[in-house]
Coordinates of N, CA and C in Angstrom, one line a residue:
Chain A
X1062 N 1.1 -12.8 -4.5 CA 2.1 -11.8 -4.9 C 1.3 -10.5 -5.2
X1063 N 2.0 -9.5 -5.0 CA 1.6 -7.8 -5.4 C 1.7 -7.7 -6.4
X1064 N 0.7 -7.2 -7.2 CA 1.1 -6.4 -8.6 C 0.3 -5.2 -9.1
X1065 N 1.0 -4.4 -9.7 CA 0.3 -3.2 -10.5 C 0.1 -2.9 -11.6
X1066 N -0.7 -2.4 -12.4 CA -1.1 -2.6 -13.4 C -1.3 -1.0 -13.7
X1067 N -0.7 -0.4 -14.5 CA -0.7 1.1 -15.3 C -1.1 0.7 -17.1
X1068 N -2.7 0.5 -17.3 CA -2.6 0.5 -18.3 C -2.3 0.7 -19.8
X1069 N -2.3 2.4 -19.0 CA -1.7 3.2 -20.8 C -0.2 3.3 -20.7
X1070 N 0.6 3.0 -21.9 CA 1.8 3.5 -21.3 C 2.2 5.4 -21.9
X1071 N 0.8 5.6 -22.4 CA 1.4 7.3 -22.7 C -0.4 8.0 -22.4
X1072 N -0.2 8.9 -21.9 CA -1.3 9.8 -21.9 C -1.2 11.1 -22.4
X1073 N -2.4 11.3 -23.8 CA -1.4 13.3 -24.3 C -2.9 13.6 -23.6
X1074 N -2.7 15.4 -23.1 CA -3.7 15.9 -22.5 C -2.9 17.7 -22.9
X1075 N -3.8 18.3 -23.5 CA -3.4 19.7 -23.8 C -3.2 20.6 -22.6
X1076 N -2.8 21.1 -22.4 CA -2.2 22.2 -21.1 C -3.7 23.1 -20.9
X1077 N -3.9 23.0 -19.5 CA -5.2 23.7 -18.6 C -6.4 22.6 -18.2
X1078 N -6.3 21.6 -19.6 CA -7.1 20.2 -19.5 C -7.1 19.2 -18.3
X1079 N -8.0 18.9 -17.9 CA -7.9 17.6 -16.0 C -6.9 16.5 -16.7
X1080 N -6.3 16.0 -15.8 CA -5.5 14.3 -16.4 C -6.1 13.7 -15.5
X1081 N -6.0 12.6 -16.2 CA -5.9 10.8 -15.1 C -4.9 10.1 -15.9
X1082 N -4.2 9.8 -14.8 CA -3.4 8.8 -15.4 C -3.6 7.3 -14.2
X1083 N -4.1 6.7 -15.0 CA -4.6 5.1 -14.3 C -3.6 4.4 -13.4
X1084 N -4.4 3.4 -12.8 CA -3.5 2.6 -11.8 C -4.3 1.5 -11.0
X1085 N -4.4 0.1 -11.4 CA -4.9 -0.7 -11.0 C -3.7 -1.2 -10.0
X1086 N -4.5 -2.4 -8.9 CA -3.6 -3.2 -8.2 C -4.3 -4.1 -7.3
X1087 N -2.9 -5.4 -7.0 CA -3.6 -6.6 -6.6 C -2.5 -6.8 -5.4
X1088 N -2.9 -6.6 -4.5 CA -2.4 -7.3 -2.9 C -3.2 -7.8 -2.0
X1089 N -2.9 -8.7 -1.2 CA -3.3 -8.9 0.0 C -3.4 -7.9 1.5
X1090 N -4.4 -8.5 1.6 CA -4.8 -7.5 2.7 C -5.1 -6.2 2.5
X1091 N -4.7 -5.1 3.5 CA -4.9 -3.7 2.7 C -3.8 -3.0 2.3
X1092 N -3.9 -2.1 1.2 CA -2.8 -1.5 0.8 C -2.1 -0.6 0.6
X1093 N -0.8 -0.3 0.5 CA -0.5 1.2 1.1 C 0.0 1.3 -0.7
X1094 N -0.5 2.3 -1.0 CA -0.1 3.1 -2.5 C 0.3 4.2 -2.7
X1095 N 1.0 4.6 -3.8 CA 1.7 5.3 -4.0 C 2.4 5.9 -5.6
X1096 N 2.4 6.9 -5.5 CA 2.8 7.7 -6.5 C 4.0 8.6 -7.1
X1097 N 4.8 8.4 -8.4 CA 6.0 8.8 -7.9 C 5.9 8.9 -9.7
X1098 N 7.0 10.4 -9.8 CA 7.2 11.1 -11.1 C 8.8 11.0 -11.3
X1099 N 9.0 11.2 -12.2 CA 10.3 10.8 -13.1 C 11.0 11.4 -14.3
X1100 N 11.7 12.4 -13.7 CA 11.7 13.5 -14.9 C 13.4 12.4 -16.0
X1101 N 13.4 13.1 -17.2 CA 14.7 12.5 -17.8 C 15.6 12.5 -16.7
X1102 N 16.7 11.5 -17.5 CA 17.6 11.1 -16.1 C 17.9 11.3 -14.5
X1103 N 16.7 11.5 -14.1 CA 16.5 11.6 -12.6 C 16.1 10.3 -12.0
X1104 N 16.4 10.7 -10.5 CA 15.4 9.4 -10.3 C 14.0 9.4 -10.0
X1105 N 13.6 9.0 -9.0 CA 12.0 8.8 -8.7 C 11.3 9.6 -7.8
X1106 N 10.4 10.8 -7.9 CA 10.0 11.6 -6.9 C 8.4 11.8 -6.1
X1107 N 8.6 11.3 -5.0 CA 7.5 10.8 -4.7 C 6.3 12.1 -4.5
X1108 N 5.5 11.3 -5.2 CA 4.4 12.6 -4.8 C 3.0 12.7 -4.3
X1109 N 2.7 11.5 -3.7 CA 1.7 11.4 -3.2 C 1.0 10.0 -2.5
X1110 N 0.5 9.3 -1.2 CA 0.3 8.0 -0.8 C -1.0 7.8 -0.3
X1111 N -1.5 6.5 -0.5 CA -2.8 6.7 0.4 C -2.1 5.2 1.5
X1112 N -2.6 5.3 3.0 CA -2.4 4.6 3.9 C -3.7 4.5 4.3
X1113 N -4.4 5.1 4.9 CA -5.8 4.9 5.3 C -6.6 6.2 5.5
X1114 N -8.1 6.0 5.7 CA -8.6 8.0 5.5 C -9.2 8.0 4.8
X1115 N -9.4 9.0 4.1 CA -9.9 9.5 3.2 C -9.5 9.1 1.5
X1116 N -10.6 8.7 0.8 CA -9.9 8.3 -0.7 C -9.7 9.1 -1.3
X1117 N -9.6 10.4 -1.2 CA -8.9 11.5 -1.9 C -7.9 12.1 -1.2
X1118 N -6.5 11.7 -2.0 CA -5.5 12.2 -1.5 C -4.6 13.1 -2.0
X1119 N -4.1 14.6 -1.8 CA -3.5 15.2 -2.1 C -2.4 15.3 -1.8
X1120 N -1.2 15.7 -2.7 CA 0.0 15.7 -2.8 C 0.7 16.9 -3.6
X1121 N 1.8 16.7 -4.1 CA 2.5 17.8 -4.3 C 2.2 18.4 -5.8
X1122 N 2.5 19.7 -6.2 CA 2.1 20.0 -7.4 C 0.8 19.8 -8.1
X1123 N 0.2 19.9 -6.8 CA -0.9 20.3 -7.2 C -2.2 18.7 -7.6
X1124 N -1.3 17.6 -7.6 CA -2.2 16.1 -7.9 C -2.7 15.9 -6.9
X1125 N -3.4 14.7 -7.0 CA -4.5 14.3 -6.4 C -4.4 13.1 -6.7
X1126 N -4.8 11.7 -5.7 CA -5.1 10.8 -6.3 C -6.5 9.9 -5.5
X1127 N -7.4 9.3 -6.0 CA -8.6 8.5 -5.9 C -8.5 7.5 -5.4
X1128 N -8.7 6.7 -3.8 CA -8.6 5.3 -4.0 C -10.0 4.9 -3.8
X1129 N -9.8 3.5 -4.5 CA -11.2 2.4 -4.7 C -11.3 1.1 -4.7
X1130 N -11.6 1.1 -3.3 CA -11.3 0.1 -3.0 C -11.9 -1.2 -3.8
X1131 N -12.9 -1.0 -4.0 CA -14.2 -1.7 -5.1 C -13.4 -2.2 -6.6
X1132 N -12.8 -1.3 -7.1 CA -12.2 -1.6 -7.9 C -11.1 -1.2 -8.3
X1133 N -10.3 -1.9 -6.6 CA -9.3 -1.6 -6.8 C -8.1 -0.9 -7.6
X1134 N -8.8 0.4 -7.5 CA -7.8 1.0 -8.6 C -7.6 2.7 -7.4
X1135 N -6.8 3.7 -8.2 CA -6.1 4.5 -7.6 C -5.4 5.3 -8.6
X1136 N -6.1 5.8 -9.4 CA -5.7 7.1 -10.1 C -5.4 8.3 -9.7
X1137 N -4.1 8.9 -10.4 CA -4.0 9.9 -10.3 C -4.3 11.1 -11.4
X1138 N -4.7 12.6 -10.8 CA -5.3 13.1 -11.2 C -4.7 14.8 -10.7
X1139 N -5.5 15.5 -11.9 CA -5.0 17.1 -11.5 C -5.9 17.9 -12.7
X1140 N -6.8 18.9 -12.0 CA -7.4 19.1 -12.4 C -7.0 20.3 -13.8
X1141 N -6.0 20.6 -14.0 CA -5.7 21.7 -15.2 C -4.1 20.9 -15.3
X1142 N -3.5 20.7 -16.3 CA -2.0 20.2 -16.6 C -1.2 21.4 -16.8
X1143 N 0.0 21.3 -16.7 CA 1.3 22.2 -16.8 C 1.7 21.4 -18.0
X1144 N 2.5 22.1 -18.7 CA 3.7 21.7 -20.2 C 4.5 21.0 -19.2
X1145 N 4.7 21.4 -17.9 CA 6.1 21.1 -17.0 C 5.6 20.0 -16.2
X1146 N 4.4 19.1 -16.5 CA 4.3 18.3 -15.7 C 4.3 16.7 -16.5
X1147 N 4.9 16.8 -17.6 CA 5.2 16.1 -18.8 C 6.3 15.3 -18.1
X1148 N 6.4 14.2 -18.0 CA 6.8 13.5 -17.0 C 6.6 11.7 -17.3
X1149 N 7.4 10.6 -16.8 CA 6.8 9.1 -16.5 C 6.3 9.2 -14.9
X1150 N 5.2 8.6 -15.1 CA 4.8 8.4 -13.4 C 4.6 7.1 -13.5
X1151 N 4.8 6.6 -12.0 CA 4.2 5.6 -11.8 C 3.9 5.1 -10.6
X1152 N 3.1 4.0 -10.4 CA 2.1 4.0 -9.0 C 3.0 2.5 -8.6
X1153 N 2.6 2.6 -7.1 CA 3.2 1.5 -6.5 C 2.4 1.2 -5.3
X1154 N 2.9 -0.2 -5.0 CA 2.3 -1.2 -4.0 C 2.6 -1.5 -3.1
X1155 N 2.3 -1.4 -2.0 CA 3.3 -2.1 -0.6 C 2.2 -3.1 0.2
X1156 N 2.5 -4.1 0.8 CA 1.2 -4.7 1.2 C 1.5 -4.5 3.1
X1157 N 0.4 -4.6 3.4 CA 0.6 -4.3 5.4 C 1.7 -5.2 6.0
X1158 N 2.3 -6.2 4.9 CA 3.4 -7.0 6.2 C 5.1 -6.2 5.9
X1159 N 5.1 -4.9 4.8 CA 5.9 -4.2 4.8 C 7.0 -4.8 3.6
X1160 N 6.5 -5.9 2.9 CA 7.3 -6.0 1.9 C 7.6 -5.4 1.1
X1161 N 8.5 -5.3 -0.1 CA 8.8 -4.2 -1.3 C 8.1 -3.8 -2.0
X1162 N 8.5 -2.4 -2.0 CA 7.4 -1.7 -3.1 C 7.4 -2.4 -4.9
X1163 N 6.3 -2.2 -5.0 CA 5.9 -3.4 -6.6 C 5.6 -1.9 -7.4
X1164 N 6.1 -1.6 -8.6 CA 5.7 -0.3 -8.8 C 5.1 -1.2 -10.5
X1165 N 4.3 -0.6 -10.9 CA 3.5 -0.7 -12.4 C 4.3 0.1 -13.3
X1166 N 4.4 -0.2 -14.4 CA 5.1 -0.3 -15.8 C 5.4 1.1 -16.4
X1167 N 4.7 2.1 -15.2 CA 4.8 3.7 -16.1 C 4.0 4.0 -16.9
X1168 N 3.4 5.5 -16.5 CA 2.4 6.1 -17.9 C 3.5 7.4 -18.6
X1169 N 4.0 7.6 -19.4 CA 4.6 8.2 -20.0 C 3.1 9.9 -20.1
X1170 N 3.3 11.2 -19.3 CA 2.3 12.0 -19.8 C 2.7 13.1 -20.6
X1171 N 2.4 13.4 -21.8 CA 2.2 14.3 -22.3 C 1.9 15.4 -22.3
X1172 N 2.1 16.5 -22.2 CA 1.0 17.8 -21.7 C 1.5 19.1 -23.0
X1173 N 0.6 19.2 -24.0 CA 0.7 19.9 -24.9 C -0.2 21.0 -24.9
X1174 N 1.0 22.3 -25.5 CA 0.7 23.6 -24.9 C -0.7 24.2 -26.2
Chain B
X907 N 18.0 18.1 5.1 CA 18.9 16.8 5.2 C 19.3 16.6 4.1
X908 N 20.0 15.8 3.5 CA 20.8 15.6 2.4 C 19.9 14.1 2.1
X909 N 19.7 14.2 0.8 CA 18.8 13.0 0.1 C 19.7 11.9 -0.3
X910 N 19.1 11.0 -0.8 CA 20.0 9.4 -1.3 C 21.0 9.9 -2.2
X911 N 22.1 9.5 -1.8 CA 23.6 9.5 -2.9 C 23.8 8.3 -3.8
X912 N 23.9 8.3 -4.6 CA 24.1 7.6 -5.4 C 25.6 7.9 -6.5
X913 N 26.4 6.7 -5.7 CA 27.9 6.9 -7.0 C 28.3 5.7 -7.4
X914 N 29.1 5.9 -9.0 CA 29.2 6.9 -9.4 C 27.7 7.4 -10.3
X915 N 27.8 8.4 -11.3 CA 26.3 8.5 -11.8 C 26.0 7.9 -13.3
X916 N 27.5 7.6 -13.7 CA 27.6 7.0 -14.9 C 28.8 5.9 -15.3
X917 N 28.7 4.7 -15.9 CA 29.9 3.7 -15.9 C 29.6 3.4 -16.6
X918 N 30.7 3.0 -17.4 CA 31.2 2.3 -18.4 C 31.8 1.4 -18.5
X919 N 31.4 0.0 -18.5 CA 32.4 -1.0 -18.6 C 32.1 -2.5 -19.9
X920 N 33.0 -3.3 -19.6 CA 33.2 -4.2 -20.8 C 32.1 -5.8 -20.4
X921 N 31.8 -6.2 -21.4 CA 31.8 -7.5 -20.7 C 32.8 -8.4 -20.1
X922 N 32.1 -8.9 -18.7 CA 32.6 -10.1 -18.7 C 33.5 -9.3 -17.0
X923 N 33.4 -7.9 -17.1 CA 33.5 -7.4 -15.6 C 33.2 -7.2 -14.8
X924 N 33.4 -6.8 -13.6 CA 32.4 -6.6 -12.5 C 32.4 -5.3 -12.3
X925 N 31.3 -4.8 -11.5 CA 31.2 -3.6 -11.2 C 30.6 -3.2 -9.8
X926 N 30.3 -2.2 -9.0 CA 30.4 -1.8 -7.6 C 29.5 -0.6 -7.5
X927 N 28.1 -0.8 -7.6 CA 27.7 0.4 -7.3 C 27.6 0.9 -5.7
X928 N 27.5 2.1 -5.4 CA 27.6 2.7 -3.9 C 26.0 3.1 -3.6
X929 N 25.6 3.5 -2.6 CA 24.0 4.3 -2.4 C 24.4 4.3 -0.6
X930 N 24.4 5.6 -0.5 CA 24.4 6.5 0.9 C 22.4 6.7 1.1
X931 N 22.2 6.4 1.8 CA 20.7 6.8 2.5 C 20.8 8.1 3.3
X932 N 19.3 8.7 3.0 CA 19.3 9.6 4.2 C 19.7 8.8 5.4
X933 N 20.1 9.7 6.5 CA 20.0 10.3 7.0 C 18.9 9.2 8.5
X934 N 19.4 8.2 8.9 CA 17.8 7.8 9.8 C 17.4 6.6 9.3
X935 N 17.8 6.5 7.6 CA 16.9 6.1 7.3 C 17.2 4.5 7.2
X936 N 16.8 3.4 7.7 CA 17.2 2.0 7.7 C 17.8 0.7 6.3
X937 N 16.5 1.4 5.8 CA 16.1 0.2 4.7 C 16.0 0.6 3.0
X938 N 17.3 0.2 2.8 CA 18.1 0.4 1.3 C 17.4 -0.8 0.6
X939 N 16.7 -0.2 -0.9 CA 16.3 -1.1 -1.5 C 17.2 -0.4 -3.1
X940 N 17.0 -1.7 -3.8 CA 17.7 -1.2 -5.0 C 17.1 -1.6 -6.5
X941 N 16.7 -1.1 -7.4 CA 16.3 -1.6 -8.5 C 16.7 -0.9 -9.6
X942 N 16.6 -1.9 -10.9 CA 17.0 -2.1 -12.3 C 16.0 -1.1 -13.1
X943 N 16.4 0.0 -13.3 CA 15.5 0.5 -15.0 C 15.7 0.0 -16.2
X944 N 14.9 -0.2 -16.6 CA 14.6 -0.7 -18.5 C 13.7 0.0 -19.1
X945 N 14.3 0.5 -20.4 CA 13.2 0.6 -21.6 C 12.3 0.0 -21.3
X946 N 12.9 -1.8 -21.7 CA 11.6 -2.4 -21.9 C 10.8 -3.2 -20.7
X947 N 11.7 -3.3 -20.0 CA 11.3 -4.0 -18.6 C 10.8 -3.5 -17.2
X948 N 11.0 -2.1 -17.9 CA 10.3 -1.0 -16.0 C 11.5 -1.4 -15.1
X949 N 10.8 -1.1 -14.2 CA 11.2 -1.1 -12.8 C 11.2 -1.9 -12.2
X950 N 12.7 -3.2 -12.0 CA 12.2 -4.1 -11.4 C 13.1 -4.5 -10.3
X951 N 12.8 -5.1 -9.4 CA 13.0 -4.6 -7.7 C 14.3 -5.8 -7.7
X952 N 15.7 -5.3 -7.3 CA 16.6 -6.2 -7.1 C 16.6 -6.9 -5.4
X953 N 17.0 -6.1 -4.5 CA 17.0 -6.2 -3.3 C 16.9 -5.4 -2.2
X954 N 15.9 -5.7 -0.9 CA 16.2 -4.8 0.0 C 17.1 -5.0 1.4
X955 N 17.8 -4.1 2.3 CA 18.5 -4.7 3.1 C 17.6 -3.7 4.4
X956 N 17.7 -4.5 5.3 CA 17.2 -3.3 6.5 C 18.3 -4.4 7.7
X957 N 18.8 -3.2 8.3 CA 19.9 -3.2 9.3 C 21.1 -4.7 9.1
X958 N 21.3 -4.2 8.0 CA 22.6 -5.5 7.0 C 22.5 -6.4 7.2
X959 N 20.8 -6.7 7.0 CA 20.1 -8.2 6.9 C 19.6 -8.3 5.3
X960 N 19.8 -8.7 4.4 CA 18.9 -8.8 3.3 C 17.3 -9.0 3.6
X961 N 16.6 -9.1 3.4 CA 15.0 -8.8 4.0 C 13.9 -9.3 2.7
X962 N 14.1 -8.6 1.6 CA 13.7 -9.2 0.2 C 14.5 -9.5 -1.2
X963 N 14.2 -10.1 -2.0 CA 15.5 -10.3 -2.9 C 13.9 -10.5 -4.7
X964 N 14.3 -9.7 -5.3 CA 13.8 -9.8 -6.9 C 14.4 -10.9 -7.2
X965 N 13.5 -11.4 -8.4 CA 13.8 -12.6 -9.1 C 15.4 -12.2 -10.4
X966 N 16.4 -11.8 -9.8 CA 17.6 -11.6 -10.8 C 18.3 -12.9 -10.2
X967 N 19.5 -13.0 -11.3 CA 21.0 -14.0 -11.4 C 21.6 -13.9 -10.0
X968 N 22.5 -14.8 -9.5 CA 23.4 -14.4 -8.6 C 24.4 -13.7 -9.2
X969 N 24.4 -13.1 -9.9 CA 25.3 -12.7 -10.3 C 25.3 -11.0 -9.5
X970 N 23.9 -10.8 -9.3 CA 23.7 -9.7 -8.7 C 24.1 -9.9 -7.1
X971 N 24.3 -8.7 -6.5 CA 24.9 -9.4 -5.3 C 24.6 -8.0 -4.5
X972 N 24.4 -7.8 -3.0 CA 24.3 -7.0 -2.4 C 24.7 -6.6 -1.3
X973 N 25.0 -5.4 -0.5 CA 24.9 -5.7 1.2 C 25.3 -4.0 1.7
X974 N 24.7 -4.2 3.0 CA 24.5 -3.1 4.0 C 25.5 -3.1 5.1
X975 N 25.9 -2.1 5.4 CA 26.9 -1.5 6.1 C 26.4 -0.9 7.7
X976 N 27.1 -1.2 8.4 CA 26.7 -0.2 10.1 C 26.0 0.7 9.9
X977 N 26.4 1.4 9.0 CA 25.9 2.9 9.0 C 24.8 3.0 7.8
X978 N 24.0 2.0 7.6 CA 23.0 1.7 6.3 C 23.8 2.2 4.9
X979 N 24.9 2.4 4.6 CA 24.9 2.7 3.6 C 25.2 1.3 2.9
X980 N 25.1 1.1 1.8 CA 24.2 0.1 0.8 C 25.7 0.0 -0.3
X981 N 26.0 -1.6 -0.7 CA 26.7 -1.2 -2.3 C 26.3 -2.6 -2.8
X982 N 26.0 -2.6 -4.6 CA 25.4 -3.7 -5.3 C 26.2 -3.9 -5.8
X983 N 26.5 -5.7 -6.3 CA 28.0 -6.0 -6.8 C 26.9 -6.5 -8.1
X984 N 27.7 -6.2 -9.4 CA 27.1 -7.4 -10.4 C 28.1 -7.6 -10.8
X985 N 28.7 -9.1 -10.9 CA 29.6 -10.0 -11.6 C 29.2 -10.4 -12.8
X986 N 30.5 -10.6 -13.7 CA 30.7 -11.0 -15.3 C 29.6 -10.6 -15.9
X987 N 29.4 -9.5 -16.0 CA 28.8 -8.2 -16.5 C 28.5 -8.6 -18.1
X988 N 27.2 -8.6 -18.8 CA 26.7 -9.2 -19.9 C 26.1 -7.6 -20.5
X989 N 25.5 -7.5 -21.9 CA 25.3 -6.2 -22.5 C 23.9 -6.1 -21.5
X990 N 23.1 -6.8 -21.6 CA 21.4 -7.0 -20.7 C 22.0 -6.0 -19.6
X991 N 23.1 -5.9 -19.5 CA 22.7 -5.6 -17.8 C 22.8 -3.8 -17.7
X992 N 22.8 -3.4 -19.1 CA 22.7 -1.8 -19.4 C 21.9 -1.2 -18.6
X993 N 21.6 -0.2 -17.6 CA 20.4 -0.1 -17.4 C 20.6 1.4 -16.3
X994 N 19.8 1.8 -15.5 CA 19.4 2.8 -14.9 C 19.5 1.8 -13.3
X995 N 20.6 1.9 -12.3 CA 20.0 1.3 -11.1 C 20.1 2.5 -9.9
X996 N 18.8 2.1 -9.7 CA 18.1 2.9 -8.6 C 18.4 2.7 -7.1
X997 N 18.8 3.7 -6.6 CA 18.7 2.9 -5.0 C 17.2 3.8 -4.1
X998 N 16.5 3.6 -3.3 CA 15.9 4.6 -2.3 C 16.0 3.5 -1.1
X999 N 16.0 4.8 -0.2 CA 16.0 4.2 1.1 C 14.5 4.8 1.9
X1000 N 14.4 4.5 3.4 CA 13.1 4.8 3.8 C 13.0 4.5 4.6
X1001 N 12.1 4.7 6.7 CA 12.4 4.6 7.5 C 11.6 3.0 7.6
X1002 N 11.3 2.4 8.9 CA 10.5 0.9 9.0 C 9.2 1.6 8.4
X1003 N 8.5 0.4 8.3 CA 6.9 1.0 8.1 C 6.4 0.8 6.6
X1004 N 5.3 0.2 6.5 CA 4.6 0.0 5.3 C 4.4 0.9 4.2
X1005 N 3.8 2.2 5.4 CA 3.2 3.3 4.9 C 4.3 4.2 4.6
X1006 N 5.4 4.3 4.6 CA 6.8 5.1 4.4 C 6.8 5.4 3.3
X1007 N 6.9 6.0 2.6 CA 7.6 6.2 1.2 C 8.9 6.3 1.4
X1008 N 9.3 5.5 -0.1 CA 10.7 5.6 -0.3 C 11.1 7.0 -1.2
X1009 N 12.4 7.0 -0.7 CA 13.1 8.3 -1.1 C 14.4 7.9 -2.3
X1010 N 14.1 8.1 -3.3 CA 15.4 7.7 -4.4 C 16.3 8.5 -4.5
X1011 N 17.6 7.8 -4.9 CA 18.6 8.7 -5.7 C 18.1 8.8 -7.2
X1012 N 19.1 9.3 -7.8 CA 19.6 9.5 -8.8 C 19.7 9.0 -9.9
X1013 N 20.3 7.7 -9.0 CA 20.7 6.4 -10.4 C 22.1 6.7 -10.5
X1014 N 22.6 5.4 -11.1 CA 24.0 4.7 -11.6 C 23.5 4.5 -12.7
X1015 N 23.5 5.5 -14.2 CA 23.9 5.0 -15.1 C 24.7 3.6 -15.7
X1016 N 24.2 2.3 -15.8 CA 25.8 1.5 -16.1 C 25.2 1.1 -17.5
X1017 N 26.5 1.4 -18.1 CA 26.5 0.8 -19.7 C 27.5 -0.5 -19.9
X1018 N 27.0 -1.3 -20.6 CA 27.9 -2.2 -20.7 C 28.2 -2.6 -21.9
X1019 N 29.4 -2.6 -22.5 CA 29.9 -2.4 -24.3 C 30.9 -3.6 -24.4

């Protein structure tokens, strides 16, 4: 079975400061991942995927995210924070036979001005 | 294109009723999945349908119930409605393909008092 693992559930980082917000994961075979932000009562907005290529993947507003395959993990990252990027994210799993996306528990981030 | 619909955005109902949520897909797009928000429980994956076949099913009650229409549009039944079942449900939809990202609505608010 797929699973994700977002260890912290809150990350504070002061505004202009780099973030990571973590993202471990366990599938079979190889994996397609994924990144998705969550403003109050919205729903889920995707912002960035790795399928195959290159392990640095860019996406919208400016993130970025790392894949590793080694240790299996796939953080997301952005080098200076916005107040406006204070948000839940969270990372997800799909495995190559196309089953459902497995999403991890949410990092709640913080970004203080 | 017009993004995932989701109605209504907010409900209110009693225990012990049932209730009918709706979710319109883009546009193309085949494969309507649906899931539960919680405080405490995340995000957790109810069902997906691709061409009004069920395809995957989350570990929930039968109480939960689901199905797909000619035209992909999607509606989720939950019978004899308990307080647990409070929550944020999510629909996104998304074309075949591993590597796809899914596209969410909104959410169905449902409260249950």
């Amino acid at each position: 079975a797929q699973s994700v693992a977002q260890p912290e559930d809150q990350v504070n980082v002061a505004e202009g400061n780099p973030l990571t917000v973590k993202c471990t994961y366990s599938v079979s075979g190889n994996p397609y991942l994924f990144w998705y932000v969550q403003y109050p009562n919205r729903g889920l907005q995707f912002l960035l995927k790795y399928i195959t290529g290159d392990n640095l993947v860019k996406g919208s507003y400016g993130f970025e995210a790392e894949f590793n395959k080694s240790q299996t993990s796939f953080h997301l990252k952005k080098p200076s924070a916005l107040v406006s990027d204070s948000a839940l994210y969270f990372c997800a799993v799909r495995d190559n036979a196309g089953n459902m996306l497995t999403f991890g528990g949410g990092t709640r981030l913080m970004v203080k001005p | 294109k017009a993004g995932v619909t989701q109605t209504p955005r907010y409900l209110i109902k009693t225990r012990g009723q049932q209730v009918t949520l709706s979710c319109s897909p883009i546009s193309g797009h085949r494969s309507v999945s649906w899931y539960q928000q919680t405080p405490g429980q995340g995000l957790q994956f109810l069902f997906e349908y691709f061409s009004e076949t069920q395809r995957n099913k989350g570990n929930f009650p039968g109480r939960f119930s689901g199905r797909q229409f000619s035209n992909s549009r999607s509606e989720m039944n939950v019978s004899t409605l308990e307080l647990g079942d409070s929550a944020l449900y999510l629909c996104a939809s998304s074309t075949q393909g591993a590597g796809t990202e899914a596209f969410f609505g909104q959410g169905t608010r449902l409260t249950v008092v």
